[in-house]
Coordinates of C-alpha atoms in Angstrom, one line a residue:
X79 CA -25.5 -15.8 4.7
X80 CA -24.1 -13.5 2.6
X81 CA -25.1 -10.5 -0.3
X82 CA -23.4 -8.4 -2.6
X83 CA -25.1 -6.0 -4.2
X84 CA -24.0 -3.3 -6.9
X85 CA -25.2 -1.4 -10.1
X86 CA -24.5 -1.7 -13.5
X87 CA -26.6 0.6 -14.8
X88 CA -22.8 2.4 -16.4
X89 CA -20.9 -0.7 -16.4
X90 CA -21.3 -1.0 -20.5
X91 CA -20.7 2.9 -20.5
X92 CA -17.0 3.9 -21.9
X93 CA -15.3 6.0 -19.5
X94 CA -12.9 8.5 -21.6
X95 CA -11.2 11.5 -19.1
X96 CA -11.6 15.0 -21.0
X97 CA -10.3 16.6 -18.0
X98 CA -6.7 15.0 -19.3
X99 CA -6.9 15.4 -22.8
X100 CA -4.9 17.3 -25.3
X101 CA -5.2 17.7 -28.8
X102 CA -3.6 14.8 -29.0
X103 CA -5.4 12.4 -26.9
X104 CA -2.5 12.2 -24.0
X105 CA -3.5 11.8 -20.3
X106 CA -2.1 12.5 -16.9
X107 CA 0.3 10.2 -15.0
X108 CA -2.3 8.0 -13.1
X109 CA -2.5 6.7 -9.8
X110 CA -4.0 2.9 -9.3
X111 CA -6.4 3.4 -6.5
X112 CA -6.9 4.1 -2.6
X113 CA -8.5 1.9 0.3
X114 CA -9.5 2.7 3.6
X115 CA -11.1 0.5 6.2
X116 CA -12.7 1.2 9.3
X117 CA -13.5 -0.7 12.3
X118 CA -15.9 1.2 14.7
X119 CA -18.7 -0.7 16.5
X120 CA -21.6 1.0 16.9
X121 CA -20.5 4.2 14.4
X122 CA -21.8 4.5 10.6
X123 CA -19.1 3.2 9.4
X124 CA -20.2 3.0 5.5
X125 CA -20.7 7.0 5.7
X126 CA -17.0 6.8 7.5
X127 CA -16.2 5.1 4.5
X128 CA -17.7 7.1 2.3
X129 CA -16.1 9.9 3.3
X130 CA -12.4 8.1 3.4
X131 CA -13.1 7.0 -0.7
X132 CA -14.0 11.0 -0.9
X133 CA -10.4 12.6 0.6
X134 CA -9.0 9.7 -1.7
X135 CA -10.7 10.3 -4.7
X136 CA -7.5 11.7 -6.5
X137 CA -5.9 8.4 -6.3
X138 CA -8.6 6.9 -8.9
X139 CA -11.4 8.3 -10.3
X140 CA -12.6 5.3 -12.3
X141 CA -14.8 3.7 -9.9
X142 CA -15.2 3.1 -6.4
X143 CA -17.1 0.6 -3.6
X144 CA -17.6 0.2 0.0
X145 CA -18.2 -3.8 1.9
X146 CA -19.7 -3.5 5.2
X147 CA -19.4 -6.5 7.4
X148 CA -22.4 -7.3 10.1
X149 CA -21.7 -10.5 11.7
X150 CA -23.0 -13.1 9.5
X151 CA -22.8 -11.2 5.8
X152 CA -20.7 -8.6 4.1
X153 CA -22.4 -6.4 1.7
X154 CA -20.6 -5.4 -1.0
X155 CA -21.6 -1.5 -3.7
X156 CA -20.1 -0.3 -6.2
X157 CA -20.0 0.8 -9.5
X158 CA -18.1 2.9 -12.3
X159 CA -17.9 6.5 -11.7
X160 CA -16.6 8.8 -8.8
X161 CA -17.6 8.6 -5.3
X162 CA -20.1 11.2 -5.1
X163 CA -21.9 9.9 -7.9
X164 CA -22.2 6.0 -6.7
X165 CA -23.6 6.7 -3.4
X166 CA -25.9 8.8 -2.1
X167 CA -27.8 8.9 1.7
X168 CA -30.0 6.3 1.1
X169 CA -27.7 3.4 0.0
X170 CA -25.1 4.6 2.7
X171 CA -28.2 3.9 5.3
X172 CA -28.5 0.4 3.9
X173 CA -24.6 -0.5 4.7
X174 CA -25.0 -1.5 8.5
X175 CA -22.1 -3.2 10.3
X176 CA -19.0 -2.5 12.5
X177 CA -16.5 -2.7 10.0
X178 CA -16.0 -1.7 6.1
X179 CA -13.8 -1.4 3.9
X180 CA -13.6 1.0 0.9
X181 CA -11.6 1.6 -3.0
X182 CA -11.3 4.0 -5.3
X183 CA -10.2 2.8 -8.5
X184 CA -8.0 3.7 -11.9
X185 CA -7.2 0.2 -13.2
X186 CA -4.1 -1.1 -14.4
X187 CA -3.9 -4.6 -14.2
X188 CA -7.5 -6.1 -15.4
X189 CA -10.0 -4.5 -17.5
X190 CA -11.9 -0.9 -17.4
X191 CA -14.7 -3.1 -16.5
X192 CA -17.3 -3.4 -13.9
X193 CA -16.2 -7.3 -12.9
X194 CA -13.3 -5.9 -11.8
X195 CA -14.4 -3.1 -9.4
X196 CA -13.2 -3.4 -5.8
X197 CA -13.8 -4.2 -3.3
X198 CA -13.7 -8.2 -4.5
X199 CA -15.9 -10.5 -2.6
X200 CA -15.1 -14.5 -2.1
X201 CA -16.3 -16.4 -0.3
X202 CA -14.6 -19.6 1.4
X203 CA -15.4 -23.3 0.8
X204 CA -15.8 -23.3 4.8
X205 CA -18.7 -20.5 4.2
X206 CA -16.5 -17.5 5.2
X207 CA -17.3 -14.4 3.2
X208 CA -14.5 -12.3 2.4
X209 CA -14.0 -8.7 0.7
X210 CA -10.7 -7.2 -0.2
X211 CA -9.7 -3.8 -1.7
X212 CA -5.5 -3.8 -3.2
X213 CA -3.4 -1.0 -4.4
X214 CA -0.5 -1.7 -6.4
X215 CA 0.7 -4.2 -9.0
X216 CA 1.9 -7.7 -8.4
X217 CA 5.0 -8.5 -10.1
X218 CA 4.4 -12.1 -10.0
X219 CA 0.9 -11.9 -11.2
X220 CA 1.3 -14.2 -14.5
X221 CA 2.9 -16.7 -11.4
X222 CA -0.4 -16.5 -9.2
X223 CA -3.1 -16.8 -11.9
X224 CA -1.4 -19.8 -13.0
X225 CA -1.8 -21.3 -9.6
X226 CA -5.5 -20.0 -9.8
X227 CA -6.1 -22.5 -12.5
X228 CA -4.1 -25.2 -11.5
X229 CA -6.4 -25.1 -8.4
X230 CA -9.7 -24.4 -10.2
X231 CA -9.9 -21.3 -8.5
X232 CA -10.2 -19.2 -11.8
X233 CA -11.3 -20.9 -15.0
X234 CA -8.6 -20.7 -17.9
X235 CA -11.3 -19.0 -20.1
X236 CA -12.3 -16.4 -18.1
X237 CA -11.1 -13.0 -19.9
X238 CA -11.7 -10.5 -17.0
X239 CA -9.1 -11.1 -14.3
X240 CA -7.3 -8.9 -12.6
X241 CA -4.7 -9.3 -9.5
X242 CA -6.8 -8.1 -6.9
X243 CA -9.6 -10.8 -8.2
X244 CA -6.6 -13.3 -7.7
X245 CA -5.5 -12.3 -4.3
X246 CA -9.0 -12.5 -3.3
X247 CA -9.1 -16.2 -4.5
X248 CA -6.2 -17.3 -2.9
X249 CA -7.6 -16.1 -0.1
X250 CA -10.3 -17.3 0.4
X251 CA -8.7 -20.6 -0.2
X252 CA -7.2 -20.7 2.5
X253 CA -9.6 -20.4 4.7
X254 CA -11.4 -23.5 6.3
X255 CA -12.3 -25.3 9.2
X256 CA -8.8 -25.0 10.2
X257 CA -7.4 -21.7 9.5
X258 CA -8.5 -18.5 9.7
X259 CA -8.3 -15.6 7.7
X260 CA -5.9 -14.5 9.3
X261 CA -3.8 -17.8 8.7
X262 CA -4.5 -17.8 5.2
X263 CA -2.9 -14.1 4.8
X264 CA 0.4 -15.4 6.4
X265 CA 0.8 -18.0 4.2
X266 CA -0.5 -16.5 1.1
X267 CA 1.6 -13.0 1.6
X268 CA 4.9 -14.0 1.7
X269 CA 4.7 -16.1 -1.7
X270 CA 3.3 -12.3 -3.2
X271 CA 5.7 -9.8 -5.2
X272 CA 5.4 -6.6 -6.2
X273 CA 4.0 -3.7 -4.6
X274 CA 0.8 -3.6 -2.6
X275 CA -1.6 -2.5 0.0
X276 CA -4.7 -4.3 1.2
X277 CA -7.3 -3.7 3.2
X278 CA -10.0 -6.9 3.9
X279 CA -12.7 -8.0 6.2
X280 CA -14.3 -11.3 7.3
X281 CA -17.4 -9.3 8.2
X282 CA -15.8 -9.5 12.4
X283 CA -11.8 -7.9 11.9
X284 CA -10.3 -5.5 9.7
X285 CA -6.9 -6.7 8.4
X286 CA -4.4 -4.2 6.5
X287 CA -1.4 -5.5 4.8
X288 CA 1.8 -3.6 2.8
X289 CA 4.1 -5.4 1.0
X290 CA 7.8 -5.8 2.2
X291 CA 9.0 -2.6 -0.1
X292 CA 6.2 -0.4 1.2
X293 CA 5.7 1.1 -2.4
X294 CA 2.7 2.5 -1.6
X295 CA 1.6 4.2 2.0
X296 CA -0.7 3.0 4.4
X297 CA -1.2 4.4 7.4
X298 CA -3.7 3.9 11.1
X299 CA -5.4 6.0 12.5
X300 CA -7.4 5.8 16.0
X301 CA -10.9 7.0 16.6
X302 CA -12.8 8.0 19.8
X303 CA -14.6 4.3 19.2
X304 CA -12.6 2.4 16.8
X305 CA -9.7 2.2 14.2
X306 CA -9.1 3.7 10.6
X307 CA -6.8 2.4 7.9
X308 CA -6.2 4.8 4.7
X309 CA -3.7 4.9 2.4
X310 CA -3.2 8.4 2.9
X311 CA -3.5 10.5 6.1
X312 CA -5.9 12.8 4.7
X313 CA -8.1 10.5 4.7
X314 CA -7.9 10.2 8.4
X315 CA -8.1 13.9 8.6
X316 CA -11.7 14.0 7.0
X317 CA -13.1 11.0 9.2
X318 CA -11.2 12.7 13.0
X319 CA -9.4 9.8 13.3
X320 CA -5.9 10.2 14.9
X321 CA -2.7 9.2 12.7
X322 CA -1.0 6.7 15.2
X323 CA 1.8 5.4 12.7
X324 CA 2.5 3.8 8.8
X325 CA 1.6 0.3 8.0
X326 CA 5.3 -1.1 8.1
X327 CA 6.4 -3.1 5.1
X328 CA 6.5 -6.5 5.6
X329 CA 3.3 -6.0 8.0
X330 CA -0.1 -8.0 8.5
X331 CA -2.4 -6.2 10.9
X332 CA -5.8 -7.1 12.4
X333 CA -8.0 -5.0 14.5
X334 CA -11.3 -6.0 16.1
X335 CA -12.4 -6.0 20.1
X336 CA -9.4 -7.7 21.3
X337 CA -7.3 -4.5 20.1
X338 CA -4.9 -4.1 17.3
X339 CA -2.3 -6.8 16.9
X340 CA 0.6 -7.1 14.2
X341 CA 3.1 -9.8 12.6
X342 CA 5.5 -9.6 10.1
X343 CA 5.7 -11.5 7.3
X344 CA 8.5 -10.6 5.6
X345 CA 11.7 -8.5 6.1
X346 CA 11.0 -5.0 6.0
X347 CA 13.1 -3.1 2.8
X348 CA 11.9 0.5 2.1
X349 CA 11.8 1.3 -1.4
X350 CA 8.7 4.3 -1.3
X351 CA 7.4 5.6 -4.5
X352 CA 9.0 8.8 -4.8
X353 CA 6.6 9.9 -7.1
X354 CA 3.9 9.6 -4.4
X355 CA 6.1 12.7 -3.4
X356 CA 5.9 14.6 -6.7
X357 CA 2.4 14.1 -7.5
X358 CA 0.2 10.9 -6.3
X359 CA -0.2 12.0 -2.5
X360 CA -1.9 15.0 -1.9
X361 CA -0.4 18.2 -0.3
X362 CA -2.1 17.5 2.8
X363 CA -0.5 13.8 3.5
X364 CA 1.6 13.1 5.7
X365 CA 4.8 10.3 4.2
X366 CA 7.5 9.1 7.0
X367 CA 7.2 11.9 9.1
X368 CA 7.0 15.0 5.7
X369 CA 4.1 16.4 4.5
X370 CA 4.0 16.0 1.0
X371 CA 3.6 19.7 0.6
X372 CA 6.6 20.9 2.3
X373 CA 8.7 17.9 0.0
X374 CA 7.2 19.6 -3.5
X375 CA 7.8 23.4 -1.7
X376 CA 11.4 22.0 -1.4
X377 CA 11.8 21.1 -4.4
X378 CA 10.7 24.2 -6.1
X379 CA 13.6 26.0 -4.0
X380 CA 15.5 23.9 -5.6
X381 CA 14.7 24.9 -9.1
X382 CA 15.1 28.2 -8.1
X383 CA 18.2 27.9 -7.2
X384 CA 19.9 26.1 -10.0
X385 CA 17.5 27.0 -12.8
X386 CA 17.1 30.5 -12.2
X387 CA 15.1 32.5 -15.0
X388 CA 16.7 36.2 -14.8
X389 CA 14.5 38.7 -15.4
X390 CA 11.0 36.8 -15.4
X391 CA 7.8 38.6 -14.2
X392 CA 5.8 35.8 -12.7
X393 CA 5.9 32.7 -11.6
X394 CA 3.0 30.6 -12.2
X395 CA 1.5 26.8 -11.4
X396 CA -0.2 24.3 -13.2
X397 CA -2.4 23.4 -11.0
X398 CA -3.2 22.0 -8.8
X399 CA -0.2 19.4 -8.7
X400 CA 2.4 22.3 -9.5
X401 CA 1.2 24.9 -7.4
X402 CA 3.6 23.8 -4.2
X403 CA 6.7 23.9 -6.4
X404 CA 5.6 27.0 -7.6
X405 CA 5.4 28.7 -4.6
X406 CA 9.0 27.1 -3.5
X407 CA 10.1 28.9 -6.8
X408 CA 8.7 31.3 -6.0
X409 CA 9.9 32.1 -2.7
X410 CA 13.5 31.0 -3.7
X411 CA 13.8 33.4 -6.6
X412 CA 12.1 36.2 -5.3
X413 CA 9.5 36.5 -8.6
X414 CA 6.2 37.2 -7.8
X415 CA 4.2 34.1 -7.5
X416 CA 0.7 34.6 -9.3
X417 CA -2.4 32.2 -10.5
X418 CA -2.1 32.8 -14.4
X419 CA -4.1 29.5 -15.2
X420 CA -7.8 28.9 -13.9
X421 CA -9.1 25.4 -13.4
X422 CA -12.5 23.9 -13.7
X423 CA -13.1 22.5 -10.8
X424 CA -16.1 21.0 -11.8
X425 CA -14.9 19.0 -14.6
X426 CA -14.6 15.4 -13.4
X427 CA -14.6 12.1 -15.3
X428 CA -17.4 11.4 -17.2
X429 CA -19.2 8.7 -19.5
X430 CA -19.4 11.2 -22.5
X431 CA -17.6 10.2 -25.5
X432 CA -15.9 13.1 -26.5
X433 CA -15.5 14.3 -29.8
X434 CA -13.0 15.0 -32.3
X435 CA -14.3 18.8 -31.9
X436 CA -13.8 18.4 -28.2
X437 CA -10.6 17.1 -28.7
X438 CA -9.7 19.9 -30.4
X439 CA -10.5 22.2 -27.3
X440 CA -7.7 20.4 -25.9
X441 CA -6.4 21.7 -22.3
X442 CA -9.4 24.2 -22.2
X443 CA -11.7 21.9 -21.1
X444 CA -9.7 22.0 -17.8
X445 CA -7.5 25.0 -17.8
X446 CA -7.8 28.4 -19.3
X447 CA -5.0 31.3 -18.9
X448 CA -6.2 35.2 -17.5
X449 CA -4.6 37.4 -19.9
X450 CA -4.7 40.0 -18.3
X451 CA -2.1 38.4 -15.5
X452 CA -0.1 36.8 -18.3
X453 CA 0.0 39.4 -21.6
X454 CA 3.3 40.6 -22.0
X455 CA 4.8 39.0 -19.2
X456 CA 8.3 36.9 -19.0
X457 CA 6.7 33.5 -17.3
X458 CA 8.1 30.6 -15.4
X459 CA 6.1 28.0 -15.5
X460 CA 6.0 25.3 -13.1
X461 CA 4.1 21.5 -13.5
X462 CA 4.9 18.5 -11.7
X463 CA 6.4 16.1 -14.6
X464 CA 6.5 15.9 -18.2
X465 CA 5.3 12.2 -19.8
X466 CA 4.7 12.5 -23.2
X467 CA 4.7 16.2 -23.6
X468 CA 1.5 16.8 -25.5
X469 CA 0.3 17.9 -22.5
X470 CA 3.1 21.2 -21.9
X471 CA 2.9 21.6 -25.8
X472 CA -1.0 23.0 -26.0
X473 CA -0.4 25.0 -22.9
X474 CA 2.3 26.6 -24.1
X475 CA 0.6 27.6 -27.3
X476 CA -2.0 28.4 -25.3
X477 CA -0.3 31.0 -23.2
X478 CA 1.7 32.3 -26.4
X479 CA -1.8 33.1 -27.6
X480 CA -3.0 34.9 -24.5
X481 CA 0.1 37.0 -25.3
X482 CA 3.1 35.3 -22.9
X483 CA 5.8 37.3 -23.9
X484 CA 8.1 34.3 -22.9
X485 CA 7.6 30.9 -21.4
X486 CA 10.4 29.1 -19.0
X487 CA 9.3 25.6 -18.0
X488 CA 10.5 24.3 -14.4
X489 CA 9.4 20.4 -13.9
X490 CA 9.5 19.4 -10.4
X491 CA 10.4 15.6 -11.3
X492 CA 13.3 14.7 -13.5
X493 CA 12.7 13.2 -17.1
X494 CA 10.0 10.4 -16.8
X495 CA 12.3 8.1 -19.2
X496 CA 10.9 4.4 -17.8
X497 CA 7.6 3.2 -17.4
X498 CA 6.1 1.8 -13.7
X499 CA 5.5 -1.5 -12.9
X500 CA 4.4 -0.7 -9.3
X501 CA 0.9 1.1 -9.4
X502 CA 1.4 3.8 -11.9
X503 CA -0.2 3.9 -15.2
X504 CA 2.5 5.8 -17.2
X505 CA 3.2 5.0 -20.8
X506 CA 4.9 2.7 -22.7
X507 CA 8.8 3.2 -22.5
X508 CA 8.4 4.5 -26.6
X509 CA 6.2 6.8 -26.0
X510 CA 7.6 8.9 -23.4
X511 CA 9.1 11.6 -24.6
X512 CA 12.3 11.6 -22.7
X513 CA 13.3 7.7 -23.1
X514 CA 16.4 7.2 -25.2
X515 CA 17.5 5.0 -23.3
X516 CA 19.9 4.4 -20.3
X517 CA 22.7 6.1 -22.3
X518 CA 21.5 9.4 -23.0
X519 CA 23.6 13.0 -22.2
X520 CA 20.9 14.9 -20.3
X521 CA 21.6 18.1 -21.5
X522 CA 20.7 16.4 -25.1
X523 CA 17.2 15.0 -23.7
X524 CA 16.2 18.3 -21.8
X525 CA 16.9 20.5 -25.3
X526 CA 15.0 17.8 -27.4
X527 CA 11.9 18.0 -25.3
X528 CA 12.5 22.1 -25.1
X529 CA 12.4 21.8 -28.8
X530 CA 9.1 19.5 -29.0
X531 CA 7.0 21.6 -27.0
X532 CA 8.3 25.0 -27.7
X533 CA 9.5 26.4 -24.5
X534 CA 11.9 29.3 -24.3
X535 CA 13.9 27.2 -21.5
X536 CA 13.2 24.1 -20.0
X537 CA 15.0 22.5 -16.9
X538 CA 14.2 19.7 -14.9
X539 CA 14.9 19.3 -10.9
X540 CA 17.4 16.6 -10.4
X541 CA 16.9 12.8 -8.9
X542 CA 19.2 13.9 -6.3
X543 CA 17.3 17.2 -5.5
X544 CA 14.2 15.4 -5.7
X545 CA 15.5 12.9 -3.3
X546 CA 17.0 15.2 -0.6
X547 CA 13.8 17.1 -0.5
X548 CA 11.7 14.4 0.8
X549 CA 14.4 13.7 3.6
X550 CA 14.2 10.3 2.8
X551 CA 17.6 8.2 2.0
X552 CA 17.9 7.8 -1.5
X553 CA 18.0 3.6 -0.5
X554 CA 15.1 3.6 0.8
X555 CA 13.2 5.3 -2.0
X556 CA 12.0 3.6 -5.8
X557 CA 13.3 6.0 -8.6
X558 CA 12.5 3.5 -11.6
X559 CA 10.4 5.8 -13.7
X560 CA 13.7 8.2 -13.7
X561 CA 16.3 5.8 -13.8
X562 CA 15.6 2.6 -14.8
X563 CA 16.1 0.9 -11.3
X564 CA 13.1 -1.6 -10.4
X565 CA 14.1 -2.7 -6.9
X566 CA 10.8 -5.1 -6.7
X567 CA 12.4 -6.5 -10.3
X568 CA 10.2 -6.6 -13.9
X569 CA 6.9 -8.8 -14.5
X570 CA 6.5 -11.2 -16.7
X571 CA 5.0 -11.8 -19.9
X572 CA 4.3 -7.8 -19.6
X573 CA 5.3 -6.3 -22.9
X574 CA 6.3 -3.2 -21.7
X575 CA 8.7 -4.9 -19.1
X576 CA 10.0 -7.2 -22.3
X577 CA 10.6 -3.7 -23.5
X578 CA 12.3 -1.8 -20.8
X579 CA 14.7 -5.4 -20.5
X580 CA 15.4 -4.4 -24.3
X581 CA 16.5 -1.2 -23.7
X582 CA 18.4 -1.9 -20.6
X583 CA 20.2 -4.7 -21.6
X584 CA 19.1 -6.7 -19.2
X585 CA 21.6 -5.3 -16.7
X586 CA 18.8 -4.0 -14.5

């Protein structure tokens, strides 16, 4: 027997971010999504759940959902929205079982739509129910959903598809009277590219997989009565779970009474998302043995050191992604570190369609300068990345208003110049505002994007810099969005990849 349950009482609702917008419409870099999983007999593990989906919520904050397995059924809720707002005490009573698995979501492959809301549930020819929560993109997706209708696992007409929904078909395929889930992972796994991490659950075991590049983190944690799998370790913090190691890449795990065991299925070849560094990951996490914090603290040294501003007054975040690299600045240059910018922490996504007056308002709806910290004052101003700049251009004219004397940008990320194919919803390769391609003098990019949003000075922490300051070989990192490199290679049929192959010749 099996039920899945869910609300669409928002799913028709049109989910527009004013947190991100400018007066130009631009948002934020955004992260695809987190899971966690929990295996805990005899704990709540839907509110364990819950509160993994809440310390991940700045991974996605589209929608979310939590399946809880008991024996013979896995319940599956969710719905659009954040965390807090699609469950509340009495539906988290209602999720009984000894393991569950949870997702927060931003899409980018499949529709902002709620068909394609994780966790997906399948369920087997042999009767096995199965739900499965993915971060990451599949670079052979076009590949797999071509299989899916060869098979008449997905019907050719069906509009609404995304990866994960294929994964979970596949799946579920593969599982009959003679093999398991667990078999169908091992043969369905290898034959999958791109970057991804999955949490899923048979309703008895908990299975966690990373692909062989490890794009994205995953990590274990132990509890006093069970196991935790997150894809960061804050999330571990929040529940008390133990971090006992990372997911390796290449890795299929399974925990249930007999104990945790492991196979790989592939060769491992690190190639982390460096930006997880920069900005996805929060300060907190822990990545190969760094907190993430003391990588962006680093890094803001670094500025310091080779972009000084002489002279300045203050030194002040963005926040919250540029505060640690504003305190490193701090720190290395000796200028007083001080919080010119407020944020509304209360502003959240929402299903209100702004309007063009609310446009307008721009980065006030989330940030709004003190004058009397900033007014007259020679600034430094440090943010995490620069996409399109739209973003940087109102704030600056925001602070000039509030009566900045000067304004000296520091980004703690080199020029964004290529899009991501990997889990990152950045923009098309013409619209960010440092792409001119592979042969562009840097010194001519950084002035151009000085000159487009109006900065006194602008200087940008370098690939190497960035690199050293997570202590992480630069081989074993992914630097695509700042170089062009795509270690996992390009999708196809993907416009923007057709694109970026344009621009790079093909070479890469």
């Amino acid at each position: 027997m099996s039920a899945v349950v869910g609300q669409q009482n928002r799913a028709d609702a049109q989910q527009v971010s004013i947190t991100n917008l400018d007066d130009r419409g631009e948002q934020e870099p955004r992260e695809e999504c987190g899971v966690f999983g929990v295996w805990a007999p005899g704990e709540d593990v839907s509110k364990l759940t819950y509160f993994g989906l809440f310390a991940l919520q700045h991974r996605g904050q589209e929608a979310g959902g939590i399946a809880v397995g008991d024996d013979d059924r896995i319940v599956v809720f969710k719905d659009m929205g954040l965390v807090s707002q699609i469950f509340d005490e009495s539906i988290l009573n209602s999720l009984h079982g000894d393991v569950a698995i949870g997702h927060t979501r931003y899409s980018t492959a499949g529709g902002k739509e709620w068909a394609n809301v994780q966790p997906m549930f399948g369920t087997s020819e042999s009767g096995v129910d199965i739900a499965l929560g993915h971060n990451g993109n599949l670079v052979n997706f076009q590949d797999l959903l071509d299989e899916t209708h060869e098979r008449g696992l997905i019907k050719p007409e069906q509009k609404t598809v995304s990866d994960t929904m294929i994964l979970t078909s596949l799946l579920s395929a593969g599982v009959d009277a003679d093999n398991t889930l667990w078999d169908s992972a091992r043969e369905l796994l290898p034959r999958v590219h791109g970057a991804y991490c999955l949490t899923f659950t048979d309703g008895h075991t908990l299975y966690a997989a990373r692909d062989p590049y490890g794009v994205r983190p995953l990590t274990i944690g132990r509890l006093p009565t069970g196991w935790v799998v997150a894809s960061e370790t804050c999330a571990l913090d929040i529940v008390g779970a133990q971090f006992i190691r990372e997911v390796e890449p290449g890795e299929l795990v399974a925990i249930d009474e007999a104990g945790v065991r492991s196979e790989r299925f592939a060769e491992t070849q690190h190639r982390g998302c460096v930006f997880e560094y920069v900005y996805l990951a929060r300060p907190d996490s822990q990545i190969r043995g760094r907190t993430v914090n003391e990588a962006r603290v680093d890094i803001g040294k670094r500025l310091a050191e080779y972009s000084p501003v002489d002279d300045a007054d203050l030194v002040i975040p963005v926040p919250e992604s540029g505060t640690p690299a504003a305190v490193g600045y701090s720190r290395g240059s000796g200028i007083p570190f001080g919080q010119g910018l407020v944020k509304n922490a209360y502003v959240g996504r929402t299903f209100i369609q702004p309007t063009q007056t609310l446009r307008q308002l721009g980065i006030r709806l989330k940030l709004n300068p003190l004058r009397e910290v900033i007014e007259g004052k020679k600034l430094v101003v440090v943010d995490d990345s620069i996409v399109r700049g739209n973003t940087q251009r109102a704030l600056i004219r925001m602070l000039r208003e509030a009566g900045a004397a000067e304004v000296h940008v520091r980004i703690a990320s080199p020029p964004v110049k290529w899009p991501c194919f990997y889990g990152i919803d950045f923009a098309s390769p013409g619209e960010l505002i440092a792409n001119g391609g592979a042969a562009d003098d840097g010194e001519t990019v950084t002035e151009t994007i000085r000159a487009a949003i109006n900065a006194d000075s602008l200087a940008f922490v370098t690939i190497d810099d960035m690199v050293d300051s997570t202590r992480q070989p630069r081989n074993e990192l992914c630097t695509a969005c700042f170089d062009g490199t795509y270690p996992l290679g390009l999708p196809d049929g993907n416009p923007n990849a057709n694109a970026v192959r344009t621009l790079l010749g093909d070479e890469k």
